[in-house]
Structures are given as structure tokens and as C-alpha cells.
CSV table of C-alpha atoms in Angstrom, one decimal:
chain,number,residue,atom,x,y,z
K,1,MET,CA,-16.7,140.8,215.9
K,2,ALA,CA,-17.8,137.2,216.3
K,3,THR,CA,-16.1,134.8,213.9
K,4,MET,CA,-18.1,132.5,211.6
K,5,SER,CA,-18.1,128.8,212.4
K,6,LYS,CA,-16.8,126.3,209.8
K,7,ALA,CA,-20.3,125.0,209.1
K,8,GLN,CA,-21.5,128.5,208.5
K,9,ARG,CA,-18.7,129.3,206.1
K,10,THR,CA,-19.2,126.2,203.9
K,11,LYS,CA,-23.0,126.3,203.8
K,12,PRO,CA,-24.3,127.4,200.4
K,13,THR,CA,-26.3,130.6,200.5
K,14,PRO,CA,-29.7,130.8,198.8
K,15,GLY,CA,-28.2,133.2,196.3
K,16,SER,CA,-25.4,130.8,195.3
K,17,GLN,CA,-27.9,128.0,194.9
K,18,ARG,CA,-30.0,130.0,192.6
K,19,LEU,CA,-26.9,131.0,190.5
K,20,VAL,CA,-25.9,127.3,190.1
K,21,LEU,CA,-29.5,126.4,189.1
K,22,LEU,CA,-29.6,129.3,186.6
K,23,CYS,CA,-26.3,128.2,185.0
K,24,ILE,CA,-27.6,124.6,184.6
K,25,VAL,CA,-30.8,125.9,182.9
K,26,VAL,CA,-28.9,128.2,180.6
K,27,PHE,CA,-26.5,125.4,179.6
K,28,ALA,CA,-29.4,123.0,179.0
K,29,PHE,CA,-31.1,125.7,176.9
K,30,LEU,CA,-28.1,126.2,174.7
K,31,LEU,CA,-27.7,122.5,174.1
K,32,LEU,CA,-31.4,122.3,173.2
K,33,LEU,CA,-31.1,125.2,170.8
K,34,SER,CA,-28.1,123.5,169.1
K,35,SER,CA,-30.3,120.5,168.4
K,36,VAL,CA,-33.2,122.6,167.0
K,37,ILE,CA,-30.8,124.4,164.7
K,38,SER,CA,-29.3,121.0,163.6
K,39,THR,CA,-32.5,119.1,162.9
K,40,GLY,CA,-34.9,121.9,162.3
K,41,LYS,CA,-37.4,120.4,164.8
K,42,LEU,CA,-37.8,119.8,168.5
K,43,GLY,CA,-38.1,116.4,170.0
K,44,LEU,CA,-38.5,117.0,173.7
K,45,PRO,CA,-38.2,113.5,175.2
K,46,TYR,CA,-34.9,113.0,173.3
K,47,GLN,CA,-33.5,116.3,174.3
K,48,GLN,CA,-34.5,116.1,177.9
K,49,THR,CA,-33.1,112.7,178.4
K,50,LEU,CA,-29.8,113.6,176.7
K,51,ILE,CA,-29.6,116.8,178.8
K,52,ASP,CA,-29.8,114.6,181.9
K,53,TYR,CA,-27.2,112.3,180.4
K,54,PHE,CA,-24.9,115.1,179.5
K,55,VAL,CA,-25.1,117.0,182.8
K,56,TRP,CA,-25.2,114.2,185.3
K,57,SER,CA,-23.0,111.5,183.6
K,58,PRO,CA,-20.1,110.3,185.8
K,59,ARG,CA,-16.7,111.9,185.3
K,60,GLY,CA,-14.7,110.1,182.6
K,61,LYS,CA,-17.7,108.8,180.6
K,62,ARG,CA,-17.9,110.2,177.1
K,63,HIS,CA,-20.6,112.9,176.8
K,64,HIS,CA,-22.9,112.9,173.8
K,65,SER,CA,-24.0,116.3,172.5
K,66,LEU,CA,-27.5,117.0,171.4
K,67,SER,CA,-26.3,118.0,167.8
K,68,GLU,CA,-24.9,114.5,167.1
K,69,LYS,CA,-26.1,112.5,164.1
K,70,TYR,CA,-25.9,108.8,163.8
K,71,LEU,CA,-24.8,106.0,161.4
K,72,TYR,CA,-26.5,102.6,161.7
K,73,TRP,CA,-25.2,99.5,159.8
K,74,GLY,CA,-27.4,96.8,161.3
K,75,ASN,CA,-27.8,94.9,164.5
K,76,ARG,CA,-24.8,92.5,164.2
K,77,ILE,CA,-21.2,92.5,162.9
K,78,ASP,CA,-21.4,90.8,159.5
K,79,CYS,CA,-19.7,87.8,158.1
K,80,PRO,CA,-19.7,86.7,154.5
K,81,GLY,CA,-23.1,85.5,153.6
K,82,LYS,CA,-24.4,86.9,156.8
K,83,ASN,CA,-24.2,83.4,158.4
K,84,CYS,CA,-22.2,83.1,161.6
K,85,GLU,CA,-21.7,79.4,161.0
K,86,THR,CA,-19.6,80.1,158.0
K,87,CYS,CA,-17.7,83.1,159.3
K,88,ALA,CA,-13.9,82.9,159.1
K,89,GLY,CA,-13.6,84.4,162.5
K,90,LEU,CA,-12.7,87.6,164.4
K,91,GLY,CA,-10.5,88.9,161.6
K,92,HIS,CA,-13.4,88.9,159.1
K,93,GLN,CA,-15.7,90.6,161.6
K,94,GLU,CA,-13.1,93.2,162.6
K,95,SER,CA,-12.7,94.1,158.9
K,96,SER,CA,-16.4,94.7,158.8
K,97,LEU,CA,-16.3,96.7,162.0
K,98,ARG,CA,-13.3,98.8,160.9
K,99,CYS,CA,-15.1,99.6,157.6
K,100,ALA,CA,-18.2,100.9,159.4
K,101,LEU,CA,-16.1,102.9,161.9
K,102,GLU,CA,-14.2,104.5,158.9
K,103,GLU,CA,-17.4,105.6,157.3
K,104,ALA,CA,-18.6,107.1,160.6
K,105,MET,CA,-15.4,109.1,160.7
K,106,PHE,CA,-15.7,110.1,157.1
K,107,LEU,CA,-19.3,111.3,157.7
K,108,ASN,CA,-18.5,112.8,161.1
K,109,ARG,CA,-21.3,110.8,162.7
K,110,THR,CA,-21.7,108.7,165.8
K,111,PHE,CA,-21.6,105.0,165.0
K,112,VAL,CA,-24.3,102.8,166.4
K,113,MET,CA,-22.4,99.6,167.2
K,114,PRO,CA,-24.2,96.2,167.5
K,115,SER,CA,-24.2,95.2,171.2
K,116,GLY,CA,-23.2,91.6,170.4
K,117,MET,CA,-20.9,89.7,168.1
K,118,CYS,CA,-21.6,86.1,167.0
K,119,ILE,CA,-18.9,83.5,167.2
K,120,ASN,CA,-18.6,80.5,164.8
K,121,PRO,CA,-18.5,77.4,167.0
K,122,ILE,CA,-15.5,76.1,165.0
K,123,HIS,CA,-13.5,79.0,166.4
K,124,ASN,CA,-14.7,78.6,170.0
K,125,LYS,CA,-13.2,75.3,171.2
K,126,LYS,CA,-11.8,75.3,174.7
K,127,GLY,CA,-8.8,73.2,173.6
K,128,ILE,CA,-7.0,76.4,172.5
K,129,LEU,CA,-6.8,77.6,176.1
K,130,ASN,CA,-6.8,74.3,177.9
K,131,ARG,CA,-3.6,73.2,176.1
K,132,SER,CA,-1.4,70.4,177.4
K,133,ASP,CA,1.1,67.9,176.0
K,134,ASN,CA,-1.0,64.8,176.4
K,135,LYS,CA,-4.6,65.6,175.9
K,136,THR,CA,-7.0,67.9,174.0
K,137,THR,CA,-10.7,68.7,174.1
K,138,GLU,CA,-13.3,69.4,171.6
K,139,GLU,CA,-15.6,71.0,174.3
K,140,GLY,CA,-16.8,74.4,173.2
K,141,TRP,CA,-17.4,77.5,175.2
K,142,VAL,CA,-21.0,78.1,176.2
K,143,GLY,CA,-22.9,80.5,173.9
K,144,SER,CA,-22.7,81.4,170.2
K,145,SER,CA,-22.2,85.1,170.8
K,146,CYS,CA,-20.7,87.6,173.2
K,147,ALA,CA,-21.4,91.2,174.3
K,148,MET,CA,-19.5,93.8,172.3
K,149,ASP,CA,-18.3,95.6,175.4
K,150,SER,CA,-16.8,92.3,176.7
K,151,LEU,CA,-14.4,92.5,173.7
K,152,TYR,CA,-13.9,96.3,173.2
K,153,ASP,CA,-13.6,99.3,175.3
K,154,ILE,CA,-16.4,101.4,173.9
K,155,ASP,CA,-15.3,104.6,175.6
K,156,LEU,CA,-11.8,104.2,174.4
K,157,ILE,CA,-13.0,103.7,170.8
K,158,SER,CA,-15.1,106.8,171.3
K,159,GLU,CA,-12.1,109.0,171.9
K,160,LYS,CA,-11.4,108.5,168.1
K,161,ILE,CA,-14.9,107.7,166.7
K,162,PRO,CA,-18.0,108.4,168.8
K,163,VAL,CA,-19.9,105.2,169.5
K,164,ILE,CA,-23.1,104.0,171.2
K,165,LEU,CA,-24.4,100.5,171.5
K,166,ASP,CA,-27.7,99.6,169.8
K,167,ASP,CA,-29.2,98.3,173.1
K,168,SER,CA,-28.5,101.6,174.9
K,169,LYS,CA,-31.2,104.0,176.2
K,170,THR,CA,-29.6,106.7,174.1
K,171,TRP,CA,-30.2,104.8,170.8
K,172,HIS,CA,-33.8,104.0,171.7
K,173,ILE,CA,-34.4,107.7,172.3
K,174,VAL,CA,-32.7,108.6,169.1
K,175,LEU,CA,-34.9,106.1,167.1
K,176,SER,CA,-38.0,107.5,168.8
K,177,THR,CA,-37.0,111.1,167.9
K,178,SER,CA,-36.3,110.1,164.3
K,179,MET,CA,-39.9,108.9,163.9
K,180,LYS,CA,-41.2,112.3,165.1
K,181,LEU,CA,-38.9,114.1,162.6
K,182,GLY,CA,-40.5,112.4,159.6
K,183,GLU,CA,-38.4,112.8,156.4
K,184,ARG,CA,-35.7,114.6,158.3
K,185,GLY,CA,-35.3,111.7,160.8
K,186,ILE,CA,-34.0,108.7,158.9
K,187,ALA,CA,-33.0,107.6,155.4
K,188,HIS,CA,-32.3,104.0,154.2
K,189,VAL,CA,-29.3,104.3,151.9
K,190,SER,CA,-28.5,100.9,150.3
K,191,GLY,CA,-25.9,101.3,147.6
K,192,VAL,CA,-25.4,105.1,148.1
K,193,SER,CA,-21.7,106.1,148.1
K,194,ARG,CA,-20.2,107.6,151.3
K,195,HIS,CA,-19.2,110.7,149.3
K,196,ARG,CA,-22.7,111.3,148.2
K,197,LEU,CA,-23.9,110.8,151.8
K,198,LYS,CA,-21.6,113.6,152.9
K,199,GLU,CA,-22.3,116.1,150.2
K,200,SER,CA,-26.0,115.8,149.7
K,201,HIS,CA,-29.3,116.4,151.7
K,202,TYR,CA,-28.4,113.2,153.6
K,203,SER,CA,-26.0,115.2,155.7
K,204,ASN,CA,-28.8,116.8,157.6
K,205,LEU,CA,-30.6,113.7,158.6
K,206,LEU,CA,-30.5,112.4,162.2
K,207,ILE,CA,-30.0,108.8,161.2
K,208,ILE,CA,-28.4,107.2,158.1
K,209,ASN,CA,-29.4,103.6,157.9
K,210,ARG,CA,-26.7,101.9,155.9
K,211,THR,CA,-28.2,98.6,154.5
K,212,ALA,CA,-24.9,96.8,153.9
K,213,SER,CA,-24.0,94.5,151.1
K,214,PRO,CA,-25.7,91.1,151.2
K,215,LEU,CA,-22.2,89.5,151.4
K,216,ALA,CA,-20.6,91.5,154.2
K,217,TRP,CA,-20.2,94.9,155.6
K,218,PHE,CA,-16.6,95.3,154.4
K,219,VAL,CA,-17.7,94.9,150.8
K,220,GLU,CA,-18.9,98.5,151.2
K,221,CYS,CA,-15.2,99.5,151.6
K,222,LYS,CA,-14.3,99.7,147.9
K,223,ASP,CA,-10.7,100.9,148.7
K,224,ARG,CA,-10.0,98.6,151.6
K,225,SER,CA,-7.0,97.1,149.8
K,226,ASN,CA,-5.6,100.5,149.1
K,227,ARG,CA,-3.5,101.2,152.2
K,228,SER,CA,-3.3,104.9,151.4
K,229,ALA,CA,-7.1,105.1,151.6
K,230,VAL,CA,-7.4,103.4,155.0
K,231,MET,CA,-8.3,105.8,157.7
K,232,LEU,CA,-8.0,103.3,160.6
K,233,PRO,CA,-4.9,101.0,160.7
K,234,TYR,CA,-5.3,97.3,161.3
K,235,SER,CA,-3.8,97.9,164.8
K,236,PHE,CA,-6.6,100.2,165.9
K,237,LEU,CA,-9.2,97.6,167.0
K,238,PRO,CA,-6.6,95.2,168.6
K,239,ASN,CA,-5.5,98.1,170.8
K,240,MET,CA,-9.1,98.9,171.7
K,241,ALA,CA,-9.6,95.7,173.8
K,242,ALA,CA,-11.8,95.8,176.8
K,243,ALA,CA,-10.1,97.0,180.0
K,244,LYS,CA,-10.1,93.5,181.7
K,245,LEU,CA,-8.3,92.0,178.6
K,246,ARG,CA,-5.7,94.8,178.6
K,247,ASN,CA,-5.1,94.3,182.3
K,248,ALA,CA,-4.7,90.5,181.9
K,249,ALA,CA,-2.3,91.1,179.1
K,250,GLU,CA,-0.2,93.5,181.2
K,251,LYS,CA,0.0,91.0,184.0
K,252,ILE,CA,1.1,88.2,181.6
K,253,LYS,CA,3.7,90.4,180.0
K,254,ALA,CA,5.1,91.3,183.4
K,255,GLN,CA,5.4,87.6,184.3
K,256,LEU,CA,7.0,86.8,180.9
K,257,GLY,CA,9.6,89.5,181.3
K,258,ASP,CA,11.9,89.8,178.3
K,259,TYR,CA,10.3,87.6,175.6
K,260,ASP,CA,9.6,87.0,172.0
K,261,ALA,CA,6.4,85.7,170.3
K,262,ILE,CA,5.0,83.9,167.3
K,263,HIS,CA,1.4,83.7,166.1
K,264,VAL,CA,0.8,80.4,164.3
K,265,ARG,CA,-2.4,80.3,162.2
K,266,ARG,CA,-3.3,76.8,161.3
K,267,GLY,CA,-6.7,75.2,161.8
K,268,ASP,CA,-9.3,76.5,159.3
K,269,LYS,CA,-6.5,77.9,157.0
K,270,LEU,CA,-5.4,74.4,156.2
K,271,LYS,CA,-8.6,73.2,154.7
K,272,THR,CA,-8.2,71.5,151.3
K,273,ARG,CA,-10.4,70.4,148.4
K,274,LYS,CA,-10.0,68.1,145.4
K,275,ASP,CA,-10.0,69.4,141.9
K,276,ARG,CA,-11.7,67.5,139.0
K,277,PHE,CA,-8.8,65.2,138.7
K,278,GLY,CA,-8.9,64.2,142.4
K,279,VAL,CA,-5.8,66.2,143.4
K,280,GLU,CA,-5.8,67.9,146.8
K,281,ARG,CA,-5.5,71.7,146.6
K,282,ILE,CA,-5.2,74.5,149.2
K,283,GLN,CA,-5.3,78.2,149.1
K,284,PHE,CA,-2.0,78.6,151.1
K,285,PRO,CA,0.3,76.0,149.5
K,286,HIS,CA,3.2,76.5,152.0
K,287,LEU,CA,1.3,77.2,155.2
K,288,ASP,CA,1.1,73.7,156.5
K,289,ARG,CA,4.8,73.2,156.0
K,290,ASP,CA,5.9,76.6,157.3
K,291,THR,CA,3.9,76.4,160.5
K,292,ARG,CA,5.3,73.0,161.6
K,293,PRO,CA,8.0,73.2,164.4
K,294,GLU,CA,11.0,72.1,162.3
K,295,PHE,CA,10.3,74.9,159.7
K,296,ILE,CA,9.4,77.4,162.4
K,297,LEU,CA,12.9,76.8,163.9
K,298,ARG,CA,14.6,77.5,160.6
K,299,ARG,CA,12.6,80.6,160.1
K,300,ILE,CA,13.1,82.3,163.4
K,301,GLU,CA,16.5,81.1,164.6
K,302,LYS,CA,18.4,84.0,163.1
K,303,ARG,CA,16.2,86.6,164.7
K,304,ILE,CA,15.5,84.9,168.1
K,305,PRO,CA,18.5,83.6,169.9
K,306,ARG,CA,18.6,80.3,171.7
K,307,GLY,CA,17.4,80.3,175.3
K,308,ARG,CA,14.8,83.1,174.9
K,309,THR,CA,11.3,82.8,176.2
K,310,LEU,CA,8.9,82.3,173.3
K,311,PHE,CA,5.2,83.0,173.7
K,312,ILE,CA,3.1,81.1,171.3
K,313,GLY,CA,-0.4,82.1,170.2
K,314,SER,CA,-2.1,79.6,167.9
K,315,ASN,CA,-5.4,77.9,167.0
K,316,GLU,CA,-3.5,74.6,166.7
K,317,ARG,CA,-5.1,72.2,169.2
K,318,LYS,CA,-3.0,69.0,168.7
K,319,PRO,CA,-1.3,68.0,172.1
K,320,GLY,CA,2.4,68.7,172.1
K,321,PHE,CA,2.4,70.0,168.6
K,322,PHE,CA,5.0,72.8,169.4
K,323,SER,CA,7.0,70.8,171.9
K,324,PRO,CA,10.0,70.3,169.4
K,325,LEU,CA,10.6,74.1,169.8
K,326,ALA,CA,11.6,73.5,173.4
K,327,ILE,CA,15.0,72.2,172.2
K,328,ARG,CA,15.9,75.8,171.6
K,329,TYR,CA,13.4,78.0,173.5
K,330,LYS,CA,11.6,78.2,176.8
K,331,LEU,CA,7.9,77.9,175.6
K,332,ALA,CA,5.0,79.8,177.1
K,333,TYR,CA,1.2,79.6,176.2
K,334,SER,CA,-1.8,81.4,177.6
K,335,SER,CA,-2.6,78.1,179.3
K,336,ASN,CA,0.4,78.8,181.6
K,337,PHE,CA,-1.5,81.7,183.1
K,338,SER,CA,-4.7,80.1,184.2
K,339,GLU,CA,-4.8,82.0,187.5
K,340,ILE,CA,-5.0,85.3,185.4
K,341,LEU,CA,-7.3,84.1,182.6
K,342,ASP,CA,-9.7,81.7,184.1
K,343,PRO,CA,-11.7,84.3,186.0
K,344,ILE,CA,-12.2,86.5,182.9
K,345,ILE,CA,-12.0,84.5,179.7
K,346,GLU,CA,-15.5,83.3,178.4
K,347,ASN,CA,-14.7,82.6,174.7
K,348,ASN,CA,-11.9,82.3,172.3
K,349,TYR,CA,-12.5,85.8,170.9
K,350,GLN,CA,-11.6,87.3,174.2
K,351,LEU,CA,-8.6,85.0,174.4
K,352,PHE,CA,-7.3,85.9,171.0
K,353,MET,CA,-7.7,89.6,171.7
K,354,MET,CA,-5.7,89.3,174.9
K,355,GLU,CA,-3.0,87.1,173.2
K,356,ARG,CA,-2.7,89.8,170.5
K,357,LEU,CA,-1.7,92.4,173.1
K,358,VAL,CA,0.8,90.0,174.6
K,359,MET,CA,2.3,89.2,171.1
K,360,MET,CA,2.5,92.9,170.2
K,361,GLY,CA,4.5,93.6,173.3
K,362,ALA,CA,7.2,91.1,172.4
K,363,LYS,CA,10.8,92.1,171.6
K,364,THR,CA,10.6,90.1,168.3
K,365,TYR,CA,7.3,89.1,166.9
K,366,PHE,CA,6.7,86.7,164.0
K,367,LYS,CA,3.2,86.7,162.5
K,368,THR,CA,1.9,84.0,160.3
K,369,PHE,CA,1.1,86.3,157.3
K,370,LYS,CA,2.5,89.6,156.3
K,371,GLU,CA,0.2,92.7,156.8
K,372,TYR,CA,2.8,95.4,156.6
K,373,GLU,CA,6.1,95.4,154.7
K,374,THR,CA,8.1,95.4,157.9
K,375,ASP,CA,6.4,92.4,159.4
K,376,LEU,CA,8.4,89.3,160.2
K,377,THR,CA,6.4,86.2,159.1
K,378,LEU,CA,6.4,82.4,159.3
K,379,THR,CA,5.3,82.0,155.7
K,380,ASP,CA,5.6,83.9,152.4
K,381,ASP,CA,2.2,82.9,151.3
K,382,PRO,CA,0.0,85.9,150.8
K,383,LYS,CA,-2.7,86.5,153.4
K,384,LYS,CA,-5.3,86.6,150.6
K,385,ASN,CA,-5.2,84.1,147.8
K,386,LYS,CA,-8.1,83.2,145.5
K,387,ASN,CA,-6.3,80.4,143.8
K,388,TRP,CA,-6.3,76.8,145.0
K,389,GLU,CA,-2.8,75.3,144.5
K,390,ILE,CA,-1.1,72.0,145.2
K,391,PRO,CA,0.4,72.0,148.7
K,392,VAL,CA,4.1,71.9,149.2
K,393,TYR,CA,5.5,70.0,152.2
K,394,THR,CA,9.3,70.0,151.6
K,395,MET,CA,11.9,72.7,151.0
K,396,ASP,CA,12.6,71.3,147.5
K,397,GLU,CA,9.5,72.6,145.7
K,398,ARG,CA,10.5,71.4,142.3
K,399,LYS,CA,10.9,67.9,143.6
K,400,GLU,CA,7.5,68.1,145.3
K,401,GLU,CA,5.7,69.3,142.2
K,402,ALA,CA,7.4,66.7,140.0
K,403,SER,CA,6.1,63.9,142.2
């Protein structure tokens, strides 16, 4: 009996080809049926495109099912007053984003994430990265916004909460389908509680459009100060940094070796205003004092031994500001790693997200403000303070207040 050649053995037969095609058709039909059951109506362009997306997406990319429903909070990450120019920075915007993601988790919906994030120019000076002992720069990075996927790994976030971007083809198709579904397509739910959204007829809608507070998204999170009610920890978004930022952080950590870190928040936090008697007041009365080098040394010396490598992340741009710390430690900044960072960093938000990863990898890490009870901090001032108090610049507070 003649043996089959290798080419003959591997060539698909017409029967096997028909079987594969039949399996794909059956699979697509089942997905289509799940959508019909979910929404009660067929939207062919939407289903067909998502079938293509689901079946032919590259391996490793998150697959969206046809039965998914969506939560939309607007086309940008909010700041107080909805004005980017007055935004307190990435922390404010991450609070908004975390709130929206938590609601998507609670409602079991896919979150439609804005494709861009605005950046307040005051937080985007190049001097933070281009740090030296004898000069500073007020030059800013180009642009007042950045792409969301340049900050966060969308697929990594989607492993916890399904996410799509609002400039994606998928979202445009979902919007088109919602219009065809009429009342079952979309509802605008300003002021409706998330519990009501989950337990009422809203749960069957394709899209819930959450028109957020006129102040900021995170105002919608009524229990955001109650740690037991927080579904996502503060560490969630910092650990969701884009792949290129995570890779850069790993390279810097490898070069640092065994190191410690401090995060020194100054800059915008030191703003003062005069009361009706002309007395200067500040929301964080000890912060200016506690984040100066001589007081930092006192605070960290018992935890960080002499001679250790100390990585410093800070928005302080004054040349040589931290140099006095060199009497005890080997100092390191992001600016020491320009060969790693220059090709990838385009704004200070990216820089800060990368620095957070480096600081979180330190053996001993001092934050500026306490977030968790176990945190080591440079100051005892609370992170949130509505009162404006007289600043304290010496260790003898009674003497300071008397003067």
C-alpha cells in the first residue's frame, strides 16, 4: 500500500472544512441569541460586528460578549467644577475614575472609559523630570491632555472590570444599536442611586448614561470615605499603569537595587491665603515644615539607616532642594534615568504613575500623607482638611503660635 505524503496528510479535507465552518456559524448564532434574549430586540449591525470582533480578535485581547450592557459617565475624567485648569491633579481624577469603575462593578456593566484625560498645566512642568542642582525650568510639556491608554493598561483593568474606550468602534456600534432599541436602548439617570439602577427596570437597558454631579464624578460616591464600602482599593489604579510605564519602573528598580523611597508632596499643597485680619493661613499647617530636608531627616532616620539609596519622588522643582539629605543617603531621582524615561515620558502624569510603581517597590516607603493606618508618613497632617490654619515652621508649636 502506498504511503501518503506529508502534504497529503496535513491538507484539510472538504468535510473538515465544512465542519469548522458549521461550528463557527453555530457559535455565532448562540451569541446572537443571547443578545436577543437580553435586549428583546435584534440589532444586526451591532451583533455582526461584535461577532467578528469576538471570533477573530487576537489571542490575549479581552473578548466582549453580545449580552454585555454598558455604563457611560461622560467623555472625560472629571475635576471639581469640571474645569481642567482648576483640577488638583491626577489624584482627583483617579478618585473620579475609581468611583465610576466601582459603579460598573456594582451594576455588572462594562464601563465606557473616556479616551483622554486632561492635565492642568500647573502639574505639567518639565522641571519635575529635568531636575538638577543648579537650574530649573518652567517649560511645560506639549498638550493639555493625554490618551487614556497611554496612562492605563485597559486590558489589565478589564480583567477586573470590563472596559471599552469611548472612541472605539465597539462603542460607536453600541450607541447605534441603542438608538434602534428605542426606550430599551438608553436611559439618562441623573441623580438616580446605584441601588435603584440595579433593582429596577434600568437593569435591562443596553446603556445607562450616568449624568454625574456638576462638581465632580466622585461626588456620586456617597460612601467614598467609608473604607468598608470601597470596592476598589486606592492601590488598584496605580497598579494598572500602561505596560511601557510598568516596564520602565521595573528597569529603574533593577538599577536601584536595594533601596528606600519617599514621596514629597509640596507645590500646590503649600498655597496660602490671608484671613480678614491679614494673617496667612494654610490647609496643611505642618506640611511646609515637615517636607523640608532637615525635618525629613528627623522623620525617617530611625526607619532608614545611613548609607541607603533613597529614591525621591516629588513635585518640588527648586534646584538642589533635597541636597541636604545627601549627608546621610545616596539620593536618586527619575532624572537620573533619562536613558529609560526620555523615549517614553510625554507628560507628568505618566512620570508620576511610573514613580509610584518605583516607590511602592521600595523596602521602606514614606508617603507624604497617611492613606492607610500602616502607612509611614512625613507629616501627621490629614490628607483632607477643610480648615485653614496658621502655618507652623518650628518644632515648638506653642512658641510659634504665641508669636
